[in-house]
Coordinates of C-alpha atoms in Angstrom, one line a residue:
Chain E
M1 CA -129.4 -130.1 5.8
D2 CA -126.1 -130.1 3.9
K3 CA -126.0 -130.9 0.2
V4 CA -126.0 -134.5 -0.9
C5 CA -125.5 -136.5 -4.1
F6 CA -126.5 -139.9 -5.5
G7 CA -124.2 -142.7 -6.9
I8 CA -125.8 -145.3 -9.1
D9 CA -124.3 -148.5 -10.4
V10 CA -126.3 -150.4 -13.0
G11 CA -125.7 -154.1 -13.2
G12 CA -127.4 -156.8 -15.2
T13 CA -129.5 -158.1 -12.3
T14 CA -129.6 -155.2 -9.7
V15 CA -129.1 -151.5 -9.6
K16 CA -127.1 -150.4 -6.6
L17 CA -127.8 -146.9 -5.3
G18 CA -126.2 -144.7 -2.7
L19 CA -126.8 -141.4 -1.0
F20 CA -123.7 -139.5 -0.1
N21 CA -122.7 -136.2 1.5
L22 CA -120.3 -134.1 -0.6
D23 CA -117.3 -135.5 1.3
G24 CA -118.2 -138.9 0.0
K25 CA -119.6 -140.3 3.2
V26 CA -122.3 -142.8 2.5
L27 CA -125.6 -141.8 4.2
D28 CA -127.7 -144.6 2.8
K29 CA -127.4 -147.6 0.4
W30 CA -130.0 -149.7 -1.3
E31 CA -130.7 -151.8 -4.4
I32 CA -133.5 -152.3 -6.9
I33 CA -134.0 -155.0 -9.5
T34 CA -132.8 -154.3 -13.0
R35 CA -135.8 -154.9 -15.3
T36 CA -134.2 -155.8 -18.6
E37 CA -137.4 -156.6 -20.4
N38 CA -138.4 -154.6 -23.5
N39 CA -134.7 -153.7 -24.2
G40 CA -134.3 -152.3 -20.7
E41 CA -136.8 -149.5 -21.3
Y42 CA -137.9 -149.3 -17.6
I43 CA -134.5 -149.2 -16.0
L44 CA -133.9 -145.4 -15.9
Q45 CA -137.6 -144.7 -15.0
D46 CA -137.2 -147.2 -12.1
I47 CA -134.1 -145.5 -11.0
A48 CA -135.7 -142.0 -11.2
D49 CA -138.7 -143.3 -9.1
S50 CA -136.4 -144.8 -6.5
L51 CA -134.4 -141.5 -6.2
K52 CA -137.6 -139.5 -5.8
L53 CA -138.9 -142.0 -3.2
K54 CA -135.7 -141.7 -1.3
M55 CA -135.8 -137.9 -1.4
K56 CA -139.3 -138.0 -0.1
E57 CA -138.5 -140.5 2.7
K58 CA -135.5 -138.4 3.8
S59 CA -137.2 -135.0 3.2
I60 CA -134.5 -134.0 0.8
D61 CA -135.4 -131.0 -1.3
K62 CA -134.2 -131.1 -5.0
S63 CA -132.3 -127.9 -4.3
K64 CA -130.1 -129.9 -1.8
V65 CA -129.1 -132.5 -4.4
A66 CA -125.8 -131.6 -6.1
G67 CA -126.3 -134.3 -8.7
A68 CA -126.4 -138.0 -9.5
G69 CA -123.7 -140.1 -11.1
I70 CA -124.4 -143.3 -12.9
G71 CA -122.2 -146.1 -14.0
V72 CA -123.4 -148.5 -16.8
P73 CA -122.1 -151.7 -18.2
G74 CA -121.0 -150.6 -21.7
P75 CA -118.9 -148.0 -23.6
V76 CA -119.9 -144.5 -22.6
K77 CA -118.6 -141.3 -24.3
A78 CA -117.6 -138.3 -22.3
D79 CA -120.9 -136.6 -23.0
G80 CA -122.9 -139.5 -21.4
T81 CA -123.9 -141.3 -24.6
I82 CA -123.9 -145.0 -24.2
L83 CA -123.0 -146.9 -27.4
K84 CA -124.2 -150.4 -26.4
A85 CA -125.1 -152.3 -23.2
A86 CA -125.9 -155.8 -24.3
N87 CA -126.6 -156.9 -20.7
L88 CA -129.4 -154.3 -20.4
G89 CA -130.7 -154.5 -24.0
W90 CA -129.7 -150.8 -24.5
G91 CA -128.6 -149.3 -27.8
V92 CA -127.2 -145.8 -28.4
F93 CA -128.7 -143.0 -26.4
N94 CA -127.6 -140.3 -23.9
V95 CA -128.0 -141.9 -20.5
A96 CA -127.1 -138.7 -18.6
K97 CA -129.6 -136.5 -20.4
T98 CA -132.4 -139.1 -20.2
L99 CA -132.0 -139.6 -16.5
E100 CA -131.7 -135.8 -16.0
N101 CA -135.0 -135.3 -17.8
L102 CA -136.7 -137.9 -15.7
T103 CA -135.4 -136.5 -12.4
G104 CA -134.7 -132.8 -12.8
I105 CA -131.3 -133.6 -11.2
K106 CA -127.9 -133.0 -12.9
V107 CA -126.6 -136.3 -14.1
K108 CA -123.3 -137.6 -15.3
A109 CA -122.7 -141.0 -16.7
G110 CA -119.7 -143.3 -17.2
N111 CA -118.7 -146.8 -18.0
D112 CA -119.0 -149.0 -14.9
A113 CA -115.3 -150.1 -14.8
N114 CA -114.1 -146.5 -15.3
V115 CA -116.5 -145.2 -12.6
A116 CA -115.2 -147.9 -10.2
A117 CA -111.7 -146.7 -11.0
L118 CA -112.7 -143.2 -10.0
G119 CA -114.2 -144.6 -6.8
E120 CA -110.9 -146.4 -5.9
M121 CA -109.0 -143.2 -6.7
W122 CA -111.3 -141.2 -4.4
Q123 CA -111.6 -143.5 -1.4
G124 CA -109.9 -146.8 -2.1
G125 CA -106.6 -148.2 -3.2
G126 CA -105.7 -145.1 -5.2
R127 CA -106.5 -142.6 -2.5
G128 CA -104.4 -139.4 -2.7
C129 CA -103.4 -140.0 -6.3
K130 CA -104.7 -138.3 -9.4
N131 CA -103.1 -140.6 -12.1
V132 CA -104.5 -144.0 -11.5
V133 CA -104.8 -147.2 -13.6
M134 CA -107.4 -149.6 -12.2
V135 CA -107.1 -153.2 -13.3
T136 CA -110.1 -155.4 -12.6
L137 CA -109.3 -159.1 -12.8
G138 CA -112.8 -160.7 -12.8
T139 CA -114.7 -162.9 -15.3
G140 CA -112.8 -160.7 -17.8
V141 CA -110.1 -158.2 -17.4
G142 CA -111.3 -154.6 -17.3
G143 CA -109.7 -151.4 -16.5
G144 CA -110.1 -147.7 -15.9
I145 CA -107.7 -144.9 -16.7
I146 CA -107.8 -141.8 -14.5
I147 CA -105.7 -138.8 -15.6
D148 CA -105.5 -135.7 -13.4
G149 CA -108.5 -137.0 -11.5
E150 CA -110.7 -137.5 -14.5
I151 CA -111.9 -140.6 -16.3
V152 CA -110.5 -141.1 -19.8
A153 CA -113.5 -142.3 -21.7
G154 CA -112.0 -142.4 -25.2
T155 CA -113.3 -141.6 -28.6
N156 CA -115.5 -144.7 -28.7
G157 CA -115.9 -145.2 -25.0
A158 CA -113.2 -147.9 -25.2
A159 CA -110.4 -146.4 -23.2
G160 CA -109.3 -148.7 -20.4
E161 CA -110.2 -151.9 -22.3
I162 CA -106.9 -153.2 -21.1
G163 CA -108.0 -156.9 -21.1
H164 CA -107.4 -156.8 -24.9
I165 CA -103.7 -155.7 -24.8
H166 CA -101.9 -158.3 -26.9
V167 CA -99.5 -160.3 -24.7
E168 CA -98.8 -163.6 -26.4
D169 CA -97.9 -164.1 -30.1
D170 CA -98.1 -167.9 -29.8
E171 CA -101.7 -168.2 -28.4
T172 CA -103.9 -170.5 -30.4
E173 CA -107.2 -170.2 -28.6
V174 CA -109.5 -167.3 -29.4
C175 CA -110.4 -164.6 -26.8
G176 CA -114.0 -163.5 -26.4
C177 CA -113.1 -160.4 -28.5
G178 CA -112.1 -162.5 -31.5
K179 CA -108.4 -161.9 -31.2
K180 CA -105.7 -164.3 -29.9
G181 CA -103.2 -163.7 -27.1
C182 CA -105.2 -161.0 -25.1
L183 CA -104.3 -160.3 -21.5
E184 CA -107.8 -161.4 -20.5
Q185 CA -106.9 -164.9 -21.7
M186 CA -104.1 -165.0 -19.1
A187 CA -105.1 -162.9 -16.1
S188 CA -108.9 -163.1 -15.8
A189 CA -110.4 -165.6 -13.3
T190 CA -110.8 -168.1 -16.1
G191 CA -107.5 -167.1 -17.7
V192 CA -105.4 -167.9 -14.7
V193 CA -107.1 -171.2 -14.3
R194 CA -106.4 -171.9 -17.9
L195 CA -102.7 -171.1 -17.3
A196 CA -102.7 -173.5 -14.4
K197 CA -104.4 -176.3 -16.4
K198 CA -101.9 -175.9 -19.2
A199 CA -99.0 -176.0 -16.8
M200 CA -100.3 -179.2 -15.2
E201 CA -100.7 -180.8 -18.6
V202 CA -97.2 -180.1 -20.0
S203 CA -95.5 -180.9 -16.7
D204 CA -95.5 -184.0 -14.6
M205 CA -94.3 -182.1 -11.5
P206 CA -96.2 -183.2 -8.4
S207 CA -98.4 -180.4 -7.0
S208 CA -101.1 -180.0 -4.4
L209 CA -103.0 -178.2 -7.2
R210 CA -103.7 -181.6 -8.8
N211 CA -106.0 -182.6 -6.0
Q212 CA -108.3 -179.6 -5.7
E213 CA -110.5 -177.1 -7.4
I214 CA -108.3 -174.6 -9.2
S215 CA -108.8 -170.8 -8.7
A216 CA -106.6 -167.8 -8.5
K217 CA -107.0 -168.0 -4.7
S218 CA -106.0 -171.7 -4.5
I219 CA -103.0 -171.2 -6.8
F220 CA -101.7 -168.3 -4.7
D221 CA -102.4 -170.2 -1.5
E222 CA -100.2 -173.0 -2.8
V223 CA -97.6 -170.4 -3.8
K224 CA -97.5 -169.4 -0.1
A225 CA -97.0 -173.1 0.7
K226 CA -94.0 -173.2 -1.7
D227 CA -95.6 -175.5 -4.2
S228 CA -93.2 -175.4 -7.2
L229 CA -95.8 -175.8 -9.9
A230 CA -98.0 -173.1 -8.4
I231 CA -95.0 -170.8 -8.3
E232 CA -94.3 -171.5 -11.9
I233 CA -98.0 -170.5 -12.7
A234 CA -97.7 -167.4 -10.6
E235 CA -94.6 -166.4 -12.4
K236 CA -96.3 -166.8 -15.8
F237 CA -99.3 -164.8 -14.6
G238 CA -97.0 -162.1 -13.2
K239 CA -95.0 -161.9 -16.4
Y240 CA -98.1 -161.4 -18.6
L241 CA -99.8 -158.9 -16.3
G242 CA -96.6 -157.1 -15.2
T243 CA -95.4 -156.5 -18.8
A244 CA -98.8 -155.4 -19.9
L245 CA -98.8 -152.8 -17.1
C246 CA -95.3 -151.7 -18.3
N247 CA -96.9 -151.1 -21.7
I248 CA -99.6 -149.0 -20.1
A249 CA -97.0 -147.1 -18.1
V250 CA -95.2 -145.8 -21.1
V251 CA -98.5 -144.5 -22.4
T252 CA -100.0 -142.7 -19.4
D253 CA -97.3 -143.0 -16.7
P254 CA -99.6 -143.5 -13.7
E255 CA -98.7 -143.0 -10.1
V256 CA -100.5 -146.2 -8.9
F257 CA -101.9 -149.4 -10.3
V258 CA -105.0 -150.5 -8.3
I259 CA -105.7 -154.3 -8.7
G260 CA -109.2 -155.4 -8.0
G261 CA -111.8 -158.0 -9.1
G262 CA -112.3 -161.6 -7.9
V263 CA -108.7 -162.7 -8.7
S264 CA -107.4 -160.0 -6.4
K265 CA -108.8 -161.9 -3.4
A266 CA -105.6 -163.9 -3.6
G267 CA -104.2 -161.0 -1.7
T268 CA -100.9 -159.1 -1.5
I269 CA -98.9 -162.1 -2.8
L270 CA -100.6 -161.4 -6.1
L271 CA -99.1 -157.9 -6.1
E272 CA -95.6 -159.3 -5.4
Y273 CA -95.7 -161.4 -8.6
I274 CA -97.1 -158.5 -10.7
K275 CA -94.6 -156.1 -9.2
K276 CA -91.6 -158.4 -9.7
H277 CA -92.2 -158.6 -13.4
Y278 CA -93.2 -155.0 -13.7
D279 CA -89.9 -154.0 -12.1
M280 CA -88.0 -156.3 -14.5
H281 CA -89.5 -154.8 -17.6
A282 CA -90.6 -151.2 -16.8
F283 CA -89.2 -148.1 -18.5
S284 CA -86.8 -146.6 -16.0
A285 CA -88.8 -143.3 -15.4
C286 CA -91.9 -145.4 -14.6
K287 CA -90.4 -147.7 -12.0
S288 CA -91.7 -145.8 -9.0
A289 CA -95.3 -146.7 -9.8
K290 CA -97.1 -148.1 -6.8
F291 CA -99.2 -151.3 -6.7
T292 CA -102.2 -151.6 -4.3
L293 CA -105.2 -153.8 -3.9
A294 CA -108.7 -152.3 -4.5
K295 CA -110.4 -151.6 -1.2
L296 CA -114.0 -150.7 -2.0
G297 CA -115.3 -154.1 -3.3
N298 CA -118.8 -153.8 -4.7
D299 CA -119.2 -150.2 -3.4
A300 CA -116.6 -148.8 -5.8
G301 CA -119.3 -148.3 -8.4
I302 CA -121.7 -146.2 -6.3
I303 CA -118.8 -144.3 -4.7
G304 CA -117.2 -143.5 -8.1
A305 CA -120.5 -142.6 -9.6
A306 CA -121.1 -140.1 -6.8
K307 CA -117.6 -138.6 -7.5
L308 CA -118.6 -138.1 -11.1
V309 CA -120.8 -135.2 -10.1
L310 CA -118.6 -133.6 -7.5
Chain X
M1 CA -102.4 -104.6 -32.4
D2 CA -104.1 -107.9 -31.6
K3 CA -102.7 -110.1 -28.9
V4 CA -99.9 -112.5 -29.7
C5 CA -98.0 -115.4 -28.2
F6 CA -94.6 -117.1 -28.5
G7 CA -93.8 -120.7 -29.2
I8 CA -90.3 -121.9 -28.3
D9 CA -88.7 -125.3 -29.2
V10 CA -85.4 -126.0 -27.5
G11 CA -83.2 -128.4 -29.3
G12 CA -79.6 -129.5 -28.5
T13 CA -78.0 -127.2 -31.1
T14 CA -80.6 -124.5 -31.8
V15 CA -83.7 -122.9 -30.2
K16 CA -86.5 -122.3 -32.6
L17 CA -88.8 -119.4 -31.8
G18 CA -92.1 -118.3 -33.3
L19 CA -94.4 -115.3 -32.9
F20 CA -98.1 -116.1 -33.5
N21 CA -101.4 -114.4 -33.4
L22 CA -104.0 -116.2 -31.2
D23 CA -105.5 -118.1 -34.2
G24 CA -102.1 -119.8 -34.5
K25 CA -100.9 -117.9 -37.6
V26 CA -97.2 -117.5 -37.6
L27 CA -96.1 -113.8 -37.8
D28 CA -92.4 -114.4 -37.5
K29 CA -90.0 -117.3 -37.1
W30 CA -86.3 -117.2 -36.1
E31 CA -83.6 -119.3 -34.4
I32 CA -80.8 -118.8 -31.8
I33 CA -77.9 -121.0 -30.8
T34 CA -78.4 -123.3 -27.9
R35 CA -75.5 -122.6 -25.5
T36 CA -75.1 -125.8 -23.6
E37 CA -71.9 -124.8 -21.8
N38 CA -72.0 -124.6 -17.9
N39 CA -74.8 -127.1 -17.8
G40 CA -77.0 -125.0 -20.1
E41 CA -77.2 -122.1 -17.6
Y42 CA -77.4 -119.5 -20.4
I43 CA -80.2 -121.1 -22.4
L44 CA -83.3 -119.6 -20.7
Q45 CA -81.6 -116.1 -20.4
D46 CA -80.7 -116.2 -24.1
I47 CA -84.4 -117.0 -24.9
A48 CA -85.6 -114.3 -22.6
D49 CA -83.3 -111.8 -24.3
S50 CA -84.4 -112.9 -27.7
L51 CA -88.1 -112.5 -26.8
K52 CA -87.5 -109.0 -25.4
L53 CA -85.6 -108.0 -28.5
K54 CA -88.3 -109.3 -30.8
M55 CA -90.9 -107.4 -28.8
K56 CA -88.9 -104.2 -29.1
E57 CA -88.3 -104.7 -32.8
K58 CA -92.0 -105.2 -33.5
S59 CA -93.1 -102.6 -30.8
I60 CA -95.1 -105.3 -29.0
D61 CA -96.1 -104.1 -25.5
K62 CA -96.0 -106.8 -22.8
S63 CA -99.7 -106.4 -22.2
K64 CA -100.3 -107.7 -25.7
V65 CA -98.5 -111.0 -25.1
A66 CA -100.9 -113.7 -24.0
G67 CA -98.0 -116.0 -23.0
A68 CA -95.1 -118.1 -24.2
G69 CA -95.0 -121.9 -24.5
I70 CA -91.8 -123.8 -24.5
G71 CA -91.0 -127.4 -25.5
V72 CA -87.8 -129.0 -24.0
P73 CA -86.0 -132.3 -24.7
G74 CA -86.7 -134.2 -21.5
P75 CA -89.5 -135.4 -19.2
V76 CA -91.6 -132.4 -18.0
K77 CA -94.3 -132.7 -15.3
A78 CA -97.6 -130.9 -15.7
D79 CA -96.5 -128.0 -13.5
G80 CA -93.5 -127.2 -15.8
T81 CA -90.8 -129.0 -13.8
I82 CA -88.2 -130.7 -16.0
L83 CA -86.7 -133.8 -14.5
K84 CA -83.6 -134.1 -16.7
A85 CA -82.4 -132.9 -20.1
A86 CA -79.1 -134.6 -20.8
N87 CA -78.7 -132.8 -24.2
L88 CA -78.9 -129.4 -22.5
G89 CA -77.0 -130.3 -19.3
W90 CA -80.1 -129.5 -17.2
G91 CA -81.1 -131.2 -14.0
V92 CA -84.4 -130.7 -12.0
F93 CA -86.0 -127.3 -12.0
N94 CA -89.2 -125.5 -13.0
V95 CA -88.6 -124.3 -16.6
A96 CA -91.9 -122.5 -16.8
K97 CA -91.5 -120.5 -13.6
T98 CA -87.8 -119.6 -14.4
L99 CA -88.6 -118.3 -17.9
E100 CA -91.6 -116.5 -16.4
N101 CA -89.4 -114.7 -13.9
L102 CA -86.9 -113.8 -16.6
T103 CA -89.5 -112.3 -19.0
G104 CA -92.5 -111.3 -16.9
I105 CA -94.6 -113.2 -19.4
K106 CA -96.9 -116.2 -18.5
V107 CA -95.0 -119.4 -19.5
K108 CA -96.1 -123.0 -19.9
A109 CA -93.6 -125.8 -20.5
G110 CA -93.9 -129.3 -21.9
N111 CA -91.8 -132.2 -23.3
D112 CA -90.8 -131.5 -26.9
A113 CA -92.5 -134.7 -28.3
N114 CA -95.7 -134.0 -26.4
V115 CA -95.7 -130.3 -27.5
A116 CA -95.2 -131.4 -31.2
A117 CA -98.2 -133.7 -30.8
L118 CA -100.2 -130.7 -29.6
G119 CA -99.0 -128.8 -32.6
E120 CA -100.1 -131.6 -35.0
M121 CA -103.5 -131.7 -33.2
W122 CA -104.0 -128.0 -33.7
Q123 CA -102.8 -127.4 -37.2
G124 CA -101.4 -130.6 -38.6
G125 CA -102.3 -134.3 -39.2
G126 CA -104.7 -134.4 -36.2
R127 CA -106.6 -131.2 -37.0
G128 CA -110.2 -131.3 -35.8
C129 CA -109.5 -134.1 -33.3
K130 CA -109.1 -133.8 -29.6
N131 CA -107.9 -137.3 -28.8
V132 CA -104.7 -137.8 -30.7
V133 CA -101.7 -140.1 -30.4
M134 CA -98.6 -138.8 -32.2
V135 CA -95.9 -141.3 -33.1
T136 CA -92.5 -139.9 -34.0
L137 CA -90.4 -142.4 -35.9
G138 CA -87.0 -140.7 -35.8
T139 CA -83.6 -141.7 -34.4
G140 CA -85.7 -143.2 -31.6
V141 CA -89.5 -143.7 -31.4
G142 CA -91.2 -141.0 -29.4
G143 CA -94.8 -140.1 -28.9
G144 CA -97.3 -137.7 -27.5
I145 CA -100.7 -138.5 -26.0
I146 CA -103.4 -135.8 -26.3
I147 CA -106.7 -136.4 -24.5
D148 CA -109.5 -133.9 -24.8
G149 CA -107.1 -131.4 -26.3
E150 CA -104.6 -131.6 -23.5
I151 CA -101.1 -133.1 -23.2
V152 CA -100.9 -136.2 -20.9
A153 CA -97.6 -135.5 -19.1
G154 CA -97.7 -138.4 -16.7
T155 CA -96.6 -138.7 -13.1
N156 CA -92.9 -138.7 -14.0
G157 CA -93.2 -136.8 -17.3
A158 CA -92.9 -140.2 -19.0
A159 CA -96.3 -140.5 -20.7
G160 CA -96.0 -141.0 -24.4
E161 CA -92.7 -142.9 -24.2
I162 CA -94.2 -145.4 -26.6
G163 CA -90.9 -146.4 -28.1
H164 CA -90.5 -148.6 -25.1
I165 CA -93.6 -150.6 -25.5
H166 CA -92.5 -154.3 -25.5
V167 CA -93.2 -155.9 -28.9
E168 CA -90.8 -158.9 -29.2
D169 CA -90.1 -161.6 -26.6
D170 CA -87.4 -163.2 -28.6
E171 CA -85.2 -160.1 -29.1
T172 CA -81.6 -160.6 -28.1
E173 CA -80.1 -157.1 -28.7
V174 CA -80.5 -154.5 -26.0
C175 CA -82.4 -151.2 -26.6
G176 CA -81.0 -147.9 -25.5
C177 CA -83.2 -148.0 -22.5
G178 CA -81.6 -151.3 -21.3
K179 CA -84.6 -153.5 -22.1
K180 CA -85.0 -156.0 -24.9
G181 CA -87.7 -156.1 -27.5
C182 CA -88.8 -152.4 -27.5
L183 CA -90.8 -150.9 -30.4
E184 CA -87.9 -148.4 -30.9
Q185 CA -85.7 -151.4 -31.9
M186 CA -88.1 -152.2 -34.8
A187 CA -89.7 -148.9 -35.9
S188 CA -87.1 -146.1 -35.5
A189 CA -84.9 -145.1 -38.4
T190 CA -82.2 -147.4 -37.2
G191 CA -84.7 -150.0 -36.2
V192 CA -86.3 -150.5 -39.6
V193 CA -82.8 -150.7 -41.2
R194 CA -81.9 -153.3 -38.6
L195 CA -85.0 -155.3 -39.6
A196 CA -84.0 -155.0 -43.2
K197 CA -80.4 -156.2 -42.6
K198 CA -81.7 -159.2 -40.6
A199 CA -84.1 -160.1 -43.3
M200 CA -81.3 -159.9 -45.9
E201 CA -79.1 -162.1 -43.8
V202 CA -81.6 -164.9 -43.1
S203 CA -82.9 -165.0 -46.6
D204 CA -81.1 -165.4 -50.0
M205 CA -84.1 -163.9 -51.8
P206 CA -82.8 -161.6 -54.6
S207 CA -83.6 -157.9 -53.9
S208 CA -82.8 -154.5 -55.2
L209 CA -82.2 -153.6 -51.5
R210 CA -78.9 -155.5 -51.6
N211 CA -77.3 -153.0 -54.0
Q212 CA -78.1 -149.7 -52.2
E213 CA -78.0 -147.8 -49.0
I214 CA -80.9 -149.0 -46.8
S215 CA -83.3 -146.5 -45.2
A216 CA -87.0 -146.5 -44.5
K217 CA -87.4 -144.5 -47.6
S218 CA -85.5 -146.9 -49.8
I219 CA -87.3 -149.9 -48.3
F220 CA -90.7 -148.4 -49.0
D221 CA -89.6 -147.3 -52.5
E222 CA -88.8 -150.9 -53.3
V223 CA -92.1 -152.0 -51.8
K224 CA -93.7 -149.7 -54.4
A225 CA -91.6 -151.5 -57.0
K226 CA -93.0 -154.9 -55.8
D227 CA -89.6 -156.1 -54.4
S228 CA -90.6 -159.3 -52.4
L229 CA -88.0 -158.9 -49.7
A230 CA -88.8 -155.2 -49.2
I231 CA -92.5 -156.2 -48.8
E232 CA -91.5 -158.8 -46.2
I233 CA -89.7 -156.2 -44.2
A234 CA -92.6 -153.7 -44.5
E235 CA -95.0 -156.4 -43.2
K236 CA -92.7 -157.0 -40.2
F237 CA -92.4 -153.3 -39.5
G238 CA -96.2 -152.9 -39.9
K239 CA -96.9 -155.8 -37.6
Y240 CA -94.7 -154.4 -34.8
L241 CA -96.0 -150.9 -35.1
G242 CA -99.6 -151.8 -35.9
T243 CA -100.0 -154.1 -32.9
A244 CA -98.2 -151.6 -30.6
L245 CA -100.8 -149.0 -31.7
C246 CA -103.6 -151.5 -31.0
N247 CA -102.2 -151.8 -27.4
I248 CA -102.3 -148.0 -27.1
A249 CA -105.8 -147.9 -28.5
V250 CA -107.3 -150.0 -25.7
V251 CA -105.7 -147.7 -23.2
T252 CA -106.6 -144.2 -24.5
D253 CA -108.9 -145.0 -27.5
P254 CA -107.7 -142.1 -29.8
E255 CA -109.5 -140.7 -32.8
V256 CA -106.4 -140.5 -34.9
F257 CA -102.8 -141.7 -34.9
V258 CA -100.5 -139.1 -36.5
I259 CA -97.3 -140.6 -37.8
G260 CA -94.2 -138.3 -38.1
G261 CA -90.4 -138.3 -37.9
G262 CA -87.9 -139.1 -40.5
V263 CA -89.2 -142.6 -41.2
S264 CA -92.6 -141.1 -42.2
K265 CA -90.9 -139.5 -45.3
A266 CA -91.5 -142.9 -46.8
G267 CA -95.0 -141.5 -47.4
T268 CA -98.6 -142.9 -47.3
I269 CA -97.5 -146.4 -48.2
L270 CA -96.0 -146.6 -44.7
L271 CA -99.5 -145.9 -43.3
E272 CA -101.0 -148.7 -45.4
Y273 CA -98.7 -151.3 -43.8
I274 CA -99.3 -149.9 -40.3
K275 CA -103.1 -149.7 -40.8
K276 CA -103.3 -153.2 -42.3
H277 CA -101.8 -154.8 -39.2
Y278 CA -103.7 -152.4 -36.9
D279 CA -107.0 -153.5 -38.6
M280 CA -106.1 -157.1 -38.1
H281 CA -105.4 -156.9 -34.4
A282 CA -107.4 -153.9 -33.1
F283 CA -110.1 -154.2 -30.5
S284 CA -113.4 -153.9 -32.4
A285 CA -114.5 -150.6 -30.8
C286 CA -111.2 -149.0 -31.8
K287 CA -111.2 -150.0 -35.4
S288 CA -112.4 -146.6 -36.7
A289 CA -109.2 -144.8 -35.6
K290 CA -107.7 -142.8 -38.5
F291 CA -104.1 -142.7 -39.6
T292 CA -102.5 -139.6 -41.0
L293 CA -99.0 -138.3 -41.7
A294 CA -97.7 -135.4 -39.7
K295 CA -97.8 -132.2 -41.6
L296 CA -95.9 -129.6 -39.8
G297 CA -92.3 -131.0 -39.9
N298 CA -89.9 -129.0 -37.8
D299 CA -92.5 -126.3 -37.1
A300 CA -94.7 -128.7 -35.0
G301 CA -92.6 -127.8 -31.9
I302 CA -93.1 -124.0 -32.0
I303 CA -96.7 -124.3 -33.1
G304 CA -97.5 -126.8 -30.3
A305 CA -95.6 -124.6 -27.8
A306 CA -97.7 -121.6 -28.8
K307 CA -100.9 -123.7 -28.3
L308 CA -99.7 -124.5 -24.8
V309 CA -100.6 -121.0 -23.6
L310 CA -103.8 -120.5 -25.5

């Protein structure tokens, strides 16, 4: 049997696990429950047990396992130390070393958003590139910075927290982080709805948006139907996100921006509005950056985690 | 004799050269003229000749030379390819390979601002740190991003071009790059003077600044003397630069920001104003970042260049 590796993506309710060959082909995929009781003290033991069971089931000898990568929802330093994972009840400890001791397998750990970015670089929207910025437009706005094929973790595990780029001086509402005017307040799933509601309030322009549930998807569907108010909202969203990406570009100069998360279900029209404003404001040398949609969906986490150890 | 290496810093009028031992101690330092005629075609040959002469003078055998690093004023990709150096008349070619062929010595090349950042990390304001952001407040605002001890060059050699972070939506004047509202328009040597002149125009507040030549140094000297208008200008400068550094922090999460360039001659009081606004606006996990002044002055370039090959 050829060598294999594991990719593990720890979420607040389930842990996703995958078995891969060293080319990144998924051989098996399964989930276990995330037991968060007692400050999440059973989680890594449950994962270790599940890996051992899978190895037994598939008759995989430990010598054939190249390693296991694990993505966790919190800031992780380059050495595998997690600094906090409120969802799981975890404080500070070395996730990689702990799981390594429980399994006898080489383990590497990373932040889940960063690990998903690595997955998209390897097999998704960033395929073929080594300098990638992943932008996840979900409940919040997360990100992952990949330079020369490696995750940038940062001194405090906070690299890629691009949802907290400051984009609006005149914002009066407070972001979840305590600051005002963060990108997350404009471009997350709730952020874009907030932009829409504000636009509907200050304008009396008729719009199909007034008669339906508002979401990123419905806004961009109305953009396609040439609804003027929806277009105005899309422009605003594009300006905030596009100029924020310009600011990232002059820091790390990526080859591609990969846009994922629930908001990205609006499709390629979303990219058009981001790219339009990026092109308007980008530093000349960075204008060639590409924009793609994420391709791996919920599998980005296990695929990126597997890549961590390869 | 122990092994040695060379550090080379190519400027528009002179080339600075240094001979170092492998601990980074400077053994000799000298300069040659930068001959920019004929699109700078003599520059690398002049450098090669100068290195050979120095090796002869000091009886250094080629086997004792670990390598030569060279910093050049333009975007350089990770493989040593320069994309443009208007000052020197250079177009696209591989600087590292060319100088390697001329000397028979291993050569690595980088952008001069990035190389200076590496120097400050090694022996200057960022000593002891591996994640460093260098901010050079000179004629323009330049920067260098160091992650895990390595320069981030970027896809187009444009990483660290932080002078073109967008900081002001309401700016009406155009930056050298063609955009409006860049950090460089506020925090460079000319930028801070521009802020001062604007402040003097819109206010009739009495100020000692009205009777003297304005520079970053004179502004911050008046801040020390409690001049109210100077303090207002310093706050504005601090807000622009401090919040721009917050935006960099959520991308790469550095351990230290090293502030250099002519404007930094204003001294530690400059850091106070930057840090005050950084602390007000920084993402919580990044608040522990340190701020230091650059220490190596004009030698940062040759020291960082030497470090390139070690």
